[in-house]
Coordinates of C-alpha atoms in Angstrom, one line a residue:
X1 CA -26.1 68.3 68.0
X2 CA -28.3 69.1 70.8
X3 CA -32.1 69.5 70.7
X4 CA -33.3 73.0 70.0
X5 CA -35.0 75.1 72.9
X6 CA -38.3 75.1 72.6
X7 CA -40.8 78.1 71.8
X8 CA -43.3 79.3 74.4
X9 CA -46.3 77.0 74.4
X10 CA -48.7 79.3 72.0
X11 CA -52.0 80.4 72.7
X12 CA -55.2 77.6 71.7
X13 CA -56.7 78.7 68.2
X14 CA -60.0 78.2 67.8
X15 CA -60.6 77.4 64.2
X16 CA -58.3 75.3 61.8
X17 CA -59.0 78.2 58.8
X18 CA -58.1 78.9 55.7
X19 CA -58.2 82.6 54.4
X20 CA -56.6 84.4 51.8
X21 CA -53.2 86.0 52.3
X22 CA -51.8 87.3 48.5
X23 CA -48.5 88.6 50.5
X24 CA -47.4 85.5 51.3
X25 CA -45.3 84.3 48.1
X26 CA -41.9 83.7 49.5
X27 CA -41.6 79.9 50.7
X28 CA -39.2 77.2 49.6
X29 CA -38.2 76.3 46.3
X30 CA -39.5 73.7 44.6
X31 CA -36.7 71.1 43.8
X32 CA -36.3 70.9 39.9
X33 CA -37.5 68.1 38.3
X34 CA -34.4 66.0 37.3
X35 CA -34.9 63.6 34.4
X36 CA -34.6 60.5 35.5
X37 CA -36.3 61.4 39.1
X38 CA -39.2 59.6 38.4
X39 CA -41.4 62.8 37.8
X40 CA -40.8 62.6 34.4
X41 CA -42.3 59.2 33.4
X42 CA -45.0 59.8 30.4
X43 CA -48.5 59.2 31.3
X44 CA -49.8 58.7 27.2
X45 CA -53.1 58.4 26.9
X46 CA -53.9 59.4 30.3
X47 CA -57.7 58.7 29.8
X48 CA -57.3 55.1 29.6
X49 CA -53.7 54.6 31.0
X50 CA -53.8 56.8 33.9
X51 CA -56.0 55.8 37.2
X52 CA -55.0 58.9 39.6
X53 CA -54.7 58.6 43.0
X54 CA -57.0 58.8 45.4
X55 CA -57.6 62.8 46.2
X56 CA -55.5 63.8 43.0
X57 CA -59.1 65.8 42.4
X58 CA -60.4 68.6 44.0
X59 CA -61.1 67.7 47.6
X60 CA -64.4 67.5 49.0
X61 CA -65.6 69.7 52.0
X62 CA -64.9 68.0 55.1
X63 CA -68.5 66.4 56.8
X64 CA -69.2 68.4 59.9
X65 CA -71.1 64.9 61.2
X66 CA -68.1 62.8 60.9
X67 CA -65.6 65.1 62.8
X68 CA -68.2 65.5 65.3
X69 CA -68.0 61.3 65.2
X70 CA -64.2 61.2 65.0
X71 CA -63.7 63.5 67.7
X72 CA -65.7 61.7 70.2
X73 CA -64.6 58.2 69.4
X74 CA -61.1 59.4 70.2
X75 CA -62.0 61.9 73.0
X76 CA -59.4 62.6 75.4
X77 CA -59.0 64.6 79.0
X78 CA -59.3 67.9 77.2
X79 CA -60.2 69.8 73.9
X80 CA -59.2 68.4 70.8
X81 CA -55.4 70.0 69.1
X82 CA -55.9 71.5 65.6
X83 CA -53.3 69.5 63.9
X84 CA -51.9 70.7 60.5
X85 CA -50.2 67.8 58.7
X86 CA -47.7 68.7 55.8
X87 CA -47.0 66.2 53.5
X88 CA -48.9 63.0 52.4
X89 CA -46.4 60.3 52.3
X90 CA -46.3 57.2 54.5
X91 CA -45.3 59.6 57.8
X92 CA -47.6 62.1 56.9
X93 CA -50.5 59.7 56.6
X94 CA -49.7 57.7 59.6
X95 CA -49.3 61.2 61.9
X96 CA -52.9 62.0 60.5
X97 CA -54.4 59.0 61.3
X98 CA -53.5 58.6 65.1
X99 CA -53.9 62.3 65.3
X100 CA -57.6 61.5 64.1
X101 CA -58.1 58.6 66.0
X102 CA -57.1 60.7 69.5
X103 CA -59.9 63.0 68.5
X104 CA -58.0 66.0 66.8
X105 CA -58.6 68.2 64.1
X106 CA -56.5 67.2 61.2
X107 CA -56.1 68.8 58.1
X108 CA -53.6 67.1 55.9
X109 CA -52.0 69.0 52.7
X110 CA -49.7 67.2 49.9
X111 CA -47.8 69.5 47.1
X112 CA -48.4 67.2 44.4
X113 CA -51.0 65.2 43.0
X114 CA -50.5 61.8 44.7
X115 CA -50.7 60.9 48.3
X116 CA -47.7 58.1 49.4
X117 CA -44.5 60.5 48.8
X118 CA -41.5 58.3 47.7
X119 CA -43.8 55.5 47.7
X120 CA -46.1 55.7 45.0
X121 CA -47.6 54.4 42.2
X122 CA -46.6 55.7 38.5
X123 CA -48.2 54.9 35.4
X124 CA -46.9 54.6 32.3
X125 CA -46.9 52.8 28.5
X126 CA -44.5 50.2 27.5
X127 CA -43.0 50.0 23.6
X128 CA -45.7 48.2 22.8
X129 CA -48.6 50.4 23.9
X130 CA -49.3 48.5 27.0
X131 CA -50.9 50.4 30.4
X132 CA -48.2 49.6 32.9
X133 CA -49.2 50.5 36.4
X134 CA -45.9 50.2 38.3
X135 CA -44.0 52.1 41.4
X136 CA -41.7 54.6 41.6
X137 CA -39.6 51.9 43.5
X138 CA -39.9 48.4 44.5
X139 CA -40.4 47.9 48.3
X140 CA -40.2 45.2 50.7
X141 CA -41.9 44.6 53.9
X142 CA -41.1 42.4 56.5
X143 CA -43.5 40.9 59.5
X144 CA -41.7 42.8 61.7
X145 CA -42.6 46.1 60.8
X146 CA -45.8 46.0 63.3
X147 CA -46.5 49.8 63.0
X148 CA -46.7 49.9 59.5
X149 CA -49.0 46.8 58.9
X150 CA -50.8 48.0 61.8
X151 CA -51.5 51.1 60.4
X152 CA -52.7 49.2 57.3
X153 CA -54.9 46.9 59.0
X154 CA -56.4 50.6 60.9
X155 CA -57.5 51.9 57.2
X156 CA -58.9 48.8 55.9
X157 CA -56.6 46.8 54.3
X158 CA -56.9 42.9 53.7
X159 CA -53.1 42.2 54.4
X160 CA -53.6 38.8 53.4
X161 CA -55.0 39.8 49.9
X162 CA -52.6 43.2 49.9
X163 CA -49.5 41.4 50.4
X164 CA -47.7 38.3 49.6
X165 CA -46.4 36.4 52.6
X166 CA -42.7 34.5 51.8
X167 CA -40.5 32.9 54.3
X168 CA -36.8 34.2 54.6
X169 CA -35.1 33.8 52.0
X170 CA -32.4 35.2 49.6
X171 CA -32.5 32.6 46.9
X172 CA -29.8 33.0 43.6
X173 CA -30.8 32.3 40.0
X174 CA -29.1 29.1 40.3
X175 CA -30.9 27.9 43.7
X176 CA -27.9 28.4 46.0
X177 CA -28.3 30.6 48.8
X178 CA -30.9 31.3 52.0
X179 CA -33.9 29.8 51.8
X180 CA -36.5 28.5 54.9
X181 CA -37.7 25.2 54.1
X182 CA -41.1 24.2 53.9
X183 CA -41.0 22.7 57.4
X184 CA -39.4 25.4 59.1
X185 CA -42.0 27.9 57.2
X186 CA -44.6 28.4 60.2
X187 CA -41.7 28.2 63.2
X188 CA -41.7 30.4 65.7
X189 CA -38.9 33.3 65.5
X190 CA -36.5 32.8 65.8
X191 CA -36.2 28.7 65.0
X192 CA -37.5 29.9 61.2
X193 CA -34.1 31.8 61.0
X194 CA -32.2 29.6 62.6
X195 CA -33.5 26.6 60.2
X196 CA -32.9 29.0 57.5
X197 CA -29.1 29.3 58.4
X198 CA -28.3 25.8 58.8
X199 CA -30.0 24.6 55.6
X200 CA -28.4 27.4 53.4
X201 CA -27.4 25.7 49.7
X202 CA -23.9 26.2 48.7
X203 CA -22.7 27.4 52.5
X204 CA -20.4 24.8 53.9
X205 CA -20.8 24.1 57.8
X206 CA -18.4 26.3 58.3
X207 CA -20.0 28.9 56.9
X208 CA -23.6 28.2 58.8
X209 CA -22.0 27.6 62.3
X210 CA -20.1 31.1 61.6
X211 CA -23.4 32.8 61.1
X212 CA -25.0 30.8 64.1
X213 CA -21.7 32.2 66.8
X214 CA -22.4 35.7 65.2
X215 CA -25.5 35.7 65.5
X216 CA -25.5 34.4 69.0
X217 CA -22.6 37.0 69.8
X218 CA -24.6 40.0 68.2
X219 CA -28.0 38.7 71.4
X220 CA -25.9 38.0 73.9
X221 CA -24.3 41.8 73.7
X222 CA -28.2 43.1 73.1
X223 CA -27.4 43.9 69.2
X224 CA -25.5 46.6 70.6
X225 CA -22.4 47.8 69.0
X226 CA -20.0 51.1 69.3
X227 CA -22.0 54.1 67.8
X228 CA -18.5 54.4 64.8
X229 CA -18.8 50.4 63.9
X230 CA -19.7 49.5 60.4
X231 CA -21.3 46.7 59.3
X232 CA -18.1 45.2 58.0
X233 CA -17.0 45.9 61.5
X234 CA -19.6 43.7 63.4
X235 CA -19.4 41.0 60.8
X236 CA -15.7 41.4 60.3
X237 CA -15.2 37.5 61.3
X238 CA -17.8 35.9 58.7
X239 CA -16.9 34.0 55.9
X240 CA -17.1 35.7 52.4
X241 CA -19.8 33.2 51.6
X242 CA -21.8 34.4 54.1
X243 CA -21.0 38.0 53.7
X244 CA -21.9 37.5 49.6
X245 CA -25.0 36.0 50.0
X246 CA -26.8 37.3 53.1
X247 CA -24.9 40.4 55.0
X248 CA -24.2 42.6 51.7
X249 CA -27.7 41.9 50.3
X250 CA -29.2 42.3 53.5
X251 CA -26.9 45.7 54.3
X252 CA -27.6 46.9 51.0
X253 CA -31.1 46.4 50.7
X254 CA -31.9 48.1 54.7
X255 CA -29.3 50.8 55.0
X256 CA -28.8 51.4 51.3
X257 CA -25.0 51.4 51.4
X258 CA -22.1 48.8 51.2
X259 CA -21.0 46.9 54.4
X260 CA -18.2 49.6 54.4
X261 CA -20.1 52.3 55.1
X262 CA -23.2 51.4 56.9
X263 CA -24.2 51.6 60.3
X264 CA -23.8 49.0 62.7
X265 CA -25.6 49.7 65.4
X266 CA -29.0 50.7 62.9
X267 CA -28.4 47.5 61.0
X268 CA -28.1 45.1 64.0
X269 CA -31.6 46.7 65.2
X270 CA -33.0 45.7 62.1
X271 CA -31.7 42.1 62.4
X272 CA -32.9 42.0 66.0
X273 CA -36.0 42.9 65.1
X274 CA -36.6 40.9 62.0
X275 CA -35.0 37.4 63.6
X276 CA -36.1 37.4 67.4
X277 CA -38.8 40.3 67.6
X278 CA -42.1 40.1 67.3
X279 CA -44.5 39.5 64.0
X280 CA -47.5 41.0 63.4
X281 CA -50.7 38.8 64.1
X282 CA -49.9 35.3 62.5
X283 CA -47.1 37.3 60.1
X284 CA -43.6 36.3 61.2
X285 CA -41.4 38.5 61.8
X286 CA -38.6 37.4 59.7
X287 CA -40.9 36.7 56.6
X288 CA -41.2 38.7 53.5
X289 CA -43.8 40.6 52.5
X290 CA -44.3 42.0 48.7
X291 CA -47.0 44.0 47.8
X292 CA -49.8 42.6 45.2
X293 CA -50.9 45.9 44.5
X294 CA -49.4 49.0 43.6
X295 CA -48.3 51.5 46.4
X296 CA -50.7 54.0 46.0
X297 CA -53.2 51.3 46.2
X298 CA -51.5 49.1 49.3
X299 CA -52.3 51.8 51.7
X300 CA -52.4 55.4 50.8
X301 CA -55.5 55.3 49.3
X302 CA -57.0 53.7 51.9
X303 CA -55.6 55.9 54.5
X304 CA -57.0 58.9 52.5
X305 CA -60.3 57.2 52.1
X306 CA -60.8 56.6 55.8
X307 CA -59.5 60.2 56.8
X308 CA -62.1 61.3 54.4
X309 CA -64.8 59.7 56.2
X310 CA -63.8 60.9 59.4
X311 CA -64.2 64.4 58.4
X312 CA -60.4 64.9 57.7
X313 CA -60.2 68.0 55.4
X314 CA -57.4 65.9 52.9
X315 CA -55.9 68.1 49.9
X316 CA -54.0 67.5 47.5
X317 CA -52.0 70.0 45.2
X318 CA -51.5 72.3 48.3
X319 CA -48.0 73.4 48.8
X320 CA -46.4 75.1 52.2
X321 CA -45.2 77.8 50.9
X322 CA -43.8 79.4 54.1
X323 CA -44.2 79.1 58.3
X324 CA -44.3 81.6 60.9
X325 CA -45.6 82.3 64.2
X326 CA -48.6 83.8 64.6
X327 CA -50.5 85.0 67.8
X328 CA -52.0 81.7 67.8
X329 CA -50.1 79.0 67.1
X330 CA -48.7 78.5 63.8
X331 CA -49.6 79.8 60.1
X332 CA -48.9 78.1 57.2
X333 CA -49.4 79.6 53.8
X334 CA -50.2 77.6 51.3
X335 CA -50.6 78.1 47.4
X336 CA -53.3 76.4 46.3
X337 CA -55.3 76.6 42.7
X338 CA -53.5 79.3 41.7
X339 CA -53.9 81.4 45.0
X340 CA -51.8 81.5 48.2
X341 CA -54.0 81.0 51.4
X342 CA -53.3 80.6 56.0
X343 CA -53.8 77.5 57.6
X344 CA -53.8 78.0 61.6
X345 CA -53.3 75.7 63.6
X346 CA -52.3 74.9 67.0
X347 CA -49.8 72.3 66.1
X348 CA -47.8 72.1 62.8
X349 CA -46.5 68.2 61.9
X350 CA -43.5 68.7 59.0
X351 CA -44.2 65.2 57.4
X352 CA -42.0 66.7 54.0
X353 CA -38.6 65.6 52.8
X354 CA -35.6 67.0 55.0
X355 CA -35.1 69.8 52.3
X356 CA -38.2 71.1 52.7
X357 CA -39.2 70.9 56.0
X358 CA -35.5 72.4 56.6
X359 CA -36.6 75.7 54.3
X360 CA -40.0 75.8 56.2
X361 CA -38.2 76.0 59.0
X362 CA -35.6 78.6 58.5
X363 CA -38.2 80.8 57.1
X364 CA -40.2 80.6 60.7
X365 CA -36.8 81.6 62.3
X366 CA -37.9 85.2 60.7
X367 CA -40.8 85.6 62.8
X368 CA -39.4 84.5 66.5
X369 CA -36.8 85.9 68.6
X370 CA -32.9 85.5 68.0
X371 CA -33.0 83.2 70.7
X372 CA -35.5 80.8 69.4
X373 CA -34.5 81.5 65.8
X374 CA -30.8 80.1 66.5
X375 CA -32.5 76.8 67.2
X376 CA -34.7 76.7 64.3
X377 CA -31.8 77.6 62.2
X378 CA -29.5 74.9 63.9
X379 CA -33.0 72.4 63.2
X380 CA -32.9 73.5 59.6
X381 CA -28.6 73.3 58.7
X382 CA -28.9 69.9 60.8
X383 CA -31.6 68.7 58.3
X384 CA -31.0 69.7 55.2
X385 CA -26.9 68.9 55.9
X386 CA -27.9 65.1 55.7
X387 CA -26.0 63.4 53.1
X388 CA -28.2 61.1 50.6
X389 CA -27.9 58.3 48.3
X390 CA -29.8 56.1 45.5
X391 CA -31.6 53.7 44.5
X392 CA -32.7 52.8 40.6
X393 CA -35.3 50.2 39.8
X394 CA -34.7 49.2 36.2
X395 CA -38.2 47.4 34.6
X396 CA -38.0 45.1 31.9
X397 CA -40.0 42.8 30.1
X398 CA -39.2 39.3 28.7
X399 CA -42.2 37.3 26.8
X400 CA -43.0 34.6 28.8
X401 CA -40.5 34.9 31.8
X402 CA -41.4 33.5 35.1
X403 CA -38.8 33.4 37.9
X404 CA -38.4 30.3 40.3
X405 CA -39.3 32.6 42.9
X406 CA -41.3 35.6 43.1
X407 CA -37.7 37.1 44.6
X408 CA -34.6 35.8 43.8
X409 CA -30.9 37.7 44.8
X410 CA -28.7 39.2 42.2
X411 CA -24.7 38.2 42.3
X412 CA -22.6 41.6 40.7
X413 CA -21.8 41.5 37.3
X414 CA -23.6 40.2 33.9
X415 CA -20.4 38.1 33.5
X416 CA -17.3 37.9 35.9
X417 CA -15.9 40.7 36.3
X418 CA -16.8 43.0 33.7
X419 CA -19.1 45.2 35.6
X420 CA -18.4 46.8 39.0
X421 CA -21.0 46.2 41.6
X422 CA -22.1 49.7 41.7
X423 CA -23.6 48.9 38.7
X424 CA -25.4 45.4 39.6
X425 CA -28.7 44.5 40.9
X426 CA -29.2 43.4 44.3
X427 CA -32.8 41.5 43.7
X428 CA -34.9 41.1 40.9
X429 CA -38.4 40.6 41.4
X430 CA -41.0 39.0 38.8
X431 CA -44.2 41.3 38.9
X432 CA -46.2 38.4 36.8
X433 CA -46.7 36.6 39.9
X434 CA -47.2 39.4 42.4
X435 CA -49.8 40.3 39.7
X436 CA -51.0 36.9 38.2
X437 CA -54.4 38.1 37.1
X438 CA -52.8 40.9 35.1
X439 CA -51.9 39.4 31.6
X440 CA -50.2 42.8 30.8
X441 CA -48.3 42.0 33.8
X442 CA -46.8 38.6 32.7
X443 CA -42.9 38.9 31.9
X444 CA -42.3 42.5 34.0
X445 CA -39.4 42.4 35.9
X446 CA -38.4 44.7 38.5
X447 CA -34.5 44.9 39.0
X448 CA -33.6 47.0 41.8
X449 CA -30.6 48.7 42.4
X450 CA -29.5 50.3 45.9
X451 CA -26.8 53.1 46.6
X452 CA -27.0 53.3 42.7
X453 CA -25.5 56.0 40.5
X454 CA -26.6 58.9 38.9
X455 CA -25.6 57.2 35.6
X456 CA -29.4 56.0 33.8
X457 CA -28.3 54.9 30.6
X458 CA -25.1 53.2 31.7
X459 CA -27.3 51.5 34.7
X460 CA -29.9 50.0 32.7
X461 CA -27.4 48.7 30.0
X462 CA -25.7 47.1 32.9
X463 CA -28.4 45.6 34.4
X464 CA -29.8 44.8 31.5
X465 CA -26.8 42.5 30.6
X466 CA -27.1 41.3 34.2
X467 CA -30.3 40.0 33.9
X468 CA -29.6 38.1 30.1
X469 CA -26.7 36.6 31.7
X470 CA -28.0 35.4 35.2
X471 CA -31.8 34.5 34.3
X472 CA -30.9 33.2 31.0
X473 CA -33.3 35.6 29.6
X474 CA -31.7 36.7 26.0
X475 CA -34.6 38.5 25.4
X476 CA -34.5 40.6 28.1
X477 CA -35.6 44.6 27.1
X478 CA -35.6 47.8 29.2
X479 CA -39.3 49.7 30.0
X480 CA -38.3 52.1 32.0
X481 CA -35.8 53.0 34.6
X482 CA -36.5 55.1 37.4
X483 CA -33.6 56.6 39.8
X484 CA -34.5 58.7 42.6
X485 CA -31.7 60.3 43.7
X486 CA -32.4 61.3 47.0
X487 CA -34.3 58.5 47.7
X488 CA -33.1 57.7 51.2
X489 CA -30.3 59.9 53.6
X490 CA -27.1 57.8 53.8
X491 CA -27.3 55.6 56.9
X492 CA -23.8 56.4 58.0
X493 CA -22.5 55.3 61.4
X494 CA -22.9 57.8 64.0
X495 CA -25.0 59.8 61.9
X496 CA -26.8 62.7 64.0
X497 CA -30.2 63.2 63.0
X498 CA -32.4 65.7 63.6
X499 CA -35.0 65.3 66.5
X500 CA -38.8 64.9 66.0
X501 CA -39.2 67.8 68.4
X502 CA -38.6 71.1 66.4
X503 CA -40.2 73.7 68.8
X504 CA -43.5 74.1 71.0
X505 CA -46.2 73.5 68.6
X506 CA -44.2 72.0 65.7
X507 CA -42.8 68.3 65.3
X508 CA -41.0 66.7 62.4
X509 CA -42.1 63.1 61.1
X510 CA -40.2 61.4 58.2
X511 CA -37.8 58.4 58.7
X512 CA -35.0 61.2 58.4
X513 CA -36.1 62.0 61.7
X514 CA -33.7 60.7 64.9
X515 CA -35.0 57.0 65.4
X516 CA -33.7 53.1 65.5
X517 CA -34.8 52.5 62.4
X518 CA -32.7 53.5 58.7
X519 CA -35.1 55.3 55.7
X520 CA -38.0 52.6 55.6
X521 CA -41.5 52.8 55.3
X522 CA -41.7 50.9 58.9
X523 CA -39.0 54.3 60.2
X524 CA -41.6 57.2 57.9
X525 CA -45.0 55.5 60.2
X526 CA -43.4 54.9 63.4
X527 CA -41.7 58.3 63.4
X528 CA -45.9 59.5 62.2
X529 CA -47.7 58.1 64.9
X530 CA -44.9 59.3 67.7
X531 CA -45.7 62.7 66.1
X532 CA -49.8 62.6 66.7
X533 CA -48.9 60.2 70.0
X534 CA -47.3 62.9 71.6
X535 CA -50.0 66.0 70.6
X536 CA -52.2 65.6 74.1
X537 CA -49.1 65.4 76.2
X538 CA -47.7 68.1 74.7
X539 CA -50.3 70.4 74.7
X540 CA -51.3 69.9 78.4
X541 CA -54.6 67.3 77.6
X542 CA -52.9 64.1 78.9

């Protein structure tokens, strides 16, 4: 589908403002809390259990001084854009900060009570009364996601303390599979890899020197493929060994769908960039990288806490309720503490879910011209038309369990054959020793389950029985499972996805957006900063 036409480039606002507006009460739907979304989860004996994220209370007035200070630290060729920012996940929060650090005025809004979106922490009680602070889902970084860990390093984080750095490797219950030896650990990418392949436990040489021609085959043609390949197509000539215990956990894991369906060309970019791009600082590329802390704590906090300082008027529980074109710029009505209020602004960043930002969109489409409104409809079917799948994490406690890694692969099945993979854990990880101070910690287990089904109960007995078999843990019990249905949009080969660009004054950041990269954190920031990267230029200040 071809871009939209833009809009006329509006008219300079002069004040990001907020004022009432009682007829504005149309706007999108909220999507119904389903119950096994994750919104559910109980939060007993909140006062001791609960620690809320940052900004999940009423938000402070924003310090005249530090946007002053913001402003001039990042002062470009012309006046600063007034930048409205809707959604605080990972996108959301990245577009605000480089917005803020090229001297605009941000104002950044959030629906709910918690900044990070998708990737979040929850809170919750186990059987035995125990504070659990968890995430909605367990995520993975790798050194080569530069503009994520960058963006971390911006708002203050200790990535060495935040995150625990693992070479490459895929390592199964019963130590067969990928794993980077010790004295390949601190190699250069992509000799770490490499030493990785031709090490592998259980591979025969046929199996490694396979992987080492593919691999080889998939540079030499630039880890470029046809637009309709699969991953099964690009890898069609690798063992099954291989396939089993790197490619399918590796697909599964990035794209969120079997080798069958997945992109080839998105998950050869990922492989390019993970085994001969470039790390971040001493962080290698290839090399894992599991958070220590919870999600809201590994960066959106932080983020919010340096907006704040900046003078960046940060609210939660402030919901777009519609979009339209005003005389200047764009409005935004928001309901907020029981009342529905404008936000102008010059320049409107849609850092929401594709369902929402699609309904924001097709309600502007009633206040432009058929000719513009035909491309913020086509925008809108285009966004909300992407298909999306799964992922469940299943947490379960065993006294005394400790993994022989902090990460170890899953095969299918509790026992051969008598559960279908759909129904199997990719990777299990032991949150004891991401958390080793944490004695309430000690025994969690995170199971994870991509392109999952809807199915909760018949998932976690599954898993469950997985976990007993291939850990050897008998006494193995569920705490919760968590299955966000729409957790990422199926990565399908020659997938069209809408553009960043939505119309003059209004851009579109989430890892949904068109980019290289399938639905991961490193897609939501990179897609972010593009979105405040591209405000000067846009507006005529660069």
């Amino acid at each position: 589908m071809s871009r939209p036409d833009g809009l006329p480039v509006p008219a300079r606002t002069r004040h990001l403002r907020r004022g009432p507006d009682p007829a504005a009460t149309r706007g999108p739907a909220r999507p119904e809390a389903r119950p096994d979304d994750g919104q559910h989860l109980s939060h007993l004996a909140a006062g001791d259990c609960r620690r809320p994220d940052a900004g999940a209370h009423a938000a402070r007035e924003p310090d005249a001084a530090a946007q002053v200070l913001a402003r001039l630290e990042g002062a470009g060729a012309g006046p600063p854009v007034k930048v409205l920012v809707v959604g605080g996940g990972w996108a959301g929060l990245a577009a605000a900060v480089q917005a803020c650090q090229e001297g605009h005025e941000v104002t950044l809004i959030e629906a709910t009570r918690h900044w990070g979106g998708r990737a979040r922490a929850l809170a919750l009680q186990d059987a035995a009364g125990h504070c659990l602070r968890l995430d909605n889902g367990q995520h993975i970084l790798i050194g080569a996601y530069t503009a994520t860990l960058g963006l971390m390093e911006t708002v203050g984080v200790d990535l060495s303390r935040a995150l625990l750095d693992l070479p490459l490797g895929l390592p199964f219950p019963d130590g067969l599979g990928l794993t980077t030896p010790a004295w390949a650990a601190r190699w250069p990418a992509p000799l770490d890899a490499l030493a990785a392949m031709t090490t592998a436990r259980g591979w025969s040489w046929h199996d490694r020197l396979a992987l080492l021609r593919r691999s080889l085959a998939w540079r030499l043609r630039g880890f470029r493929c046809l637009p309709t390949d699969t991953v099964a197509d690009v890898c069609r000539d690798l063992p099954r060994r291989t396939m089993q215990d790197l490619i399918e956990p590796l697909c599964v894991s990035a794209l969120n769908l079997p080798p069958a369906q997945a992109s080839g060309q998105v998950f050869l970019r990922v492989l390019r960039d993970a085994l001969f791009g470039q790390g971040h600082g001493a962080l290698r590329p290839a090399h894992l990288l599991l958070p220590r802390h919870d999600l809201g704590m590994l960066m959106p906090a932080k983020a919010v806490d340096w907006l704040r300082a900046r003078g960046v008027d940060a609210r939660t529980g402030a919901r777009a309720m519609a979009l339209r074109r005003g005389e200047a710029g764009w409005a935004v009505s928001v309901r907020e503490d029981g009342a529905v209020r404008t936000e102008h602004a010059d320049h409107v960043i849609l850092a929401s879910s594709a369902e929402v930002a699609g309904q924001l969109v097709r309600d502007a489409a009633t206040s432009v011209t058929p000719g513009q409104a035909r491309s913020l409809l086509a925008w809108a079917d285009q966004a909300q038309g992407l298909p999306h799948t799964a992922i469940a994490t299943v947490y379960a406690r065993s006294p005394s369990a400790r993994l022989p890694a902090p990460m170890l692969a899953l095969r299918p099945g509790g026992t051969a054959g008598d559960l279908s993979a759909s129904l199997s854990a990719q990777f299990v990880f032991d949150r004891g020793q991401l958390h080793p101070d944490d004695p309430v910690m000690q025994g969690v287990l995170a199971f994870v389950v991509s392109a999952s089904p809807d199915d909760r109960v018949a998932l976690e007995t599954a898993v469950i029985a997985q976990g007993r078999q291939q850990l050897g843990l008998d006494q193995l019990t569920p705490i919760r499972t968590v299955v966000e249905r729409r957790a990422t949009f199926a990565c399908l080969p020659a997938l069209a996805r809408p553009p960043a660009r939505i119309a003059d004054g209004l851009t579109a950041a989430a890892d949904y957006v068109d980019g290289p990269y399938p639905a991961t954190i490193e897609g939501a920031v990179r897609s972010g900063r593009q979105a405040a990267s591209d405000l000067g230029r846009r507006h005529g200040l660069s």
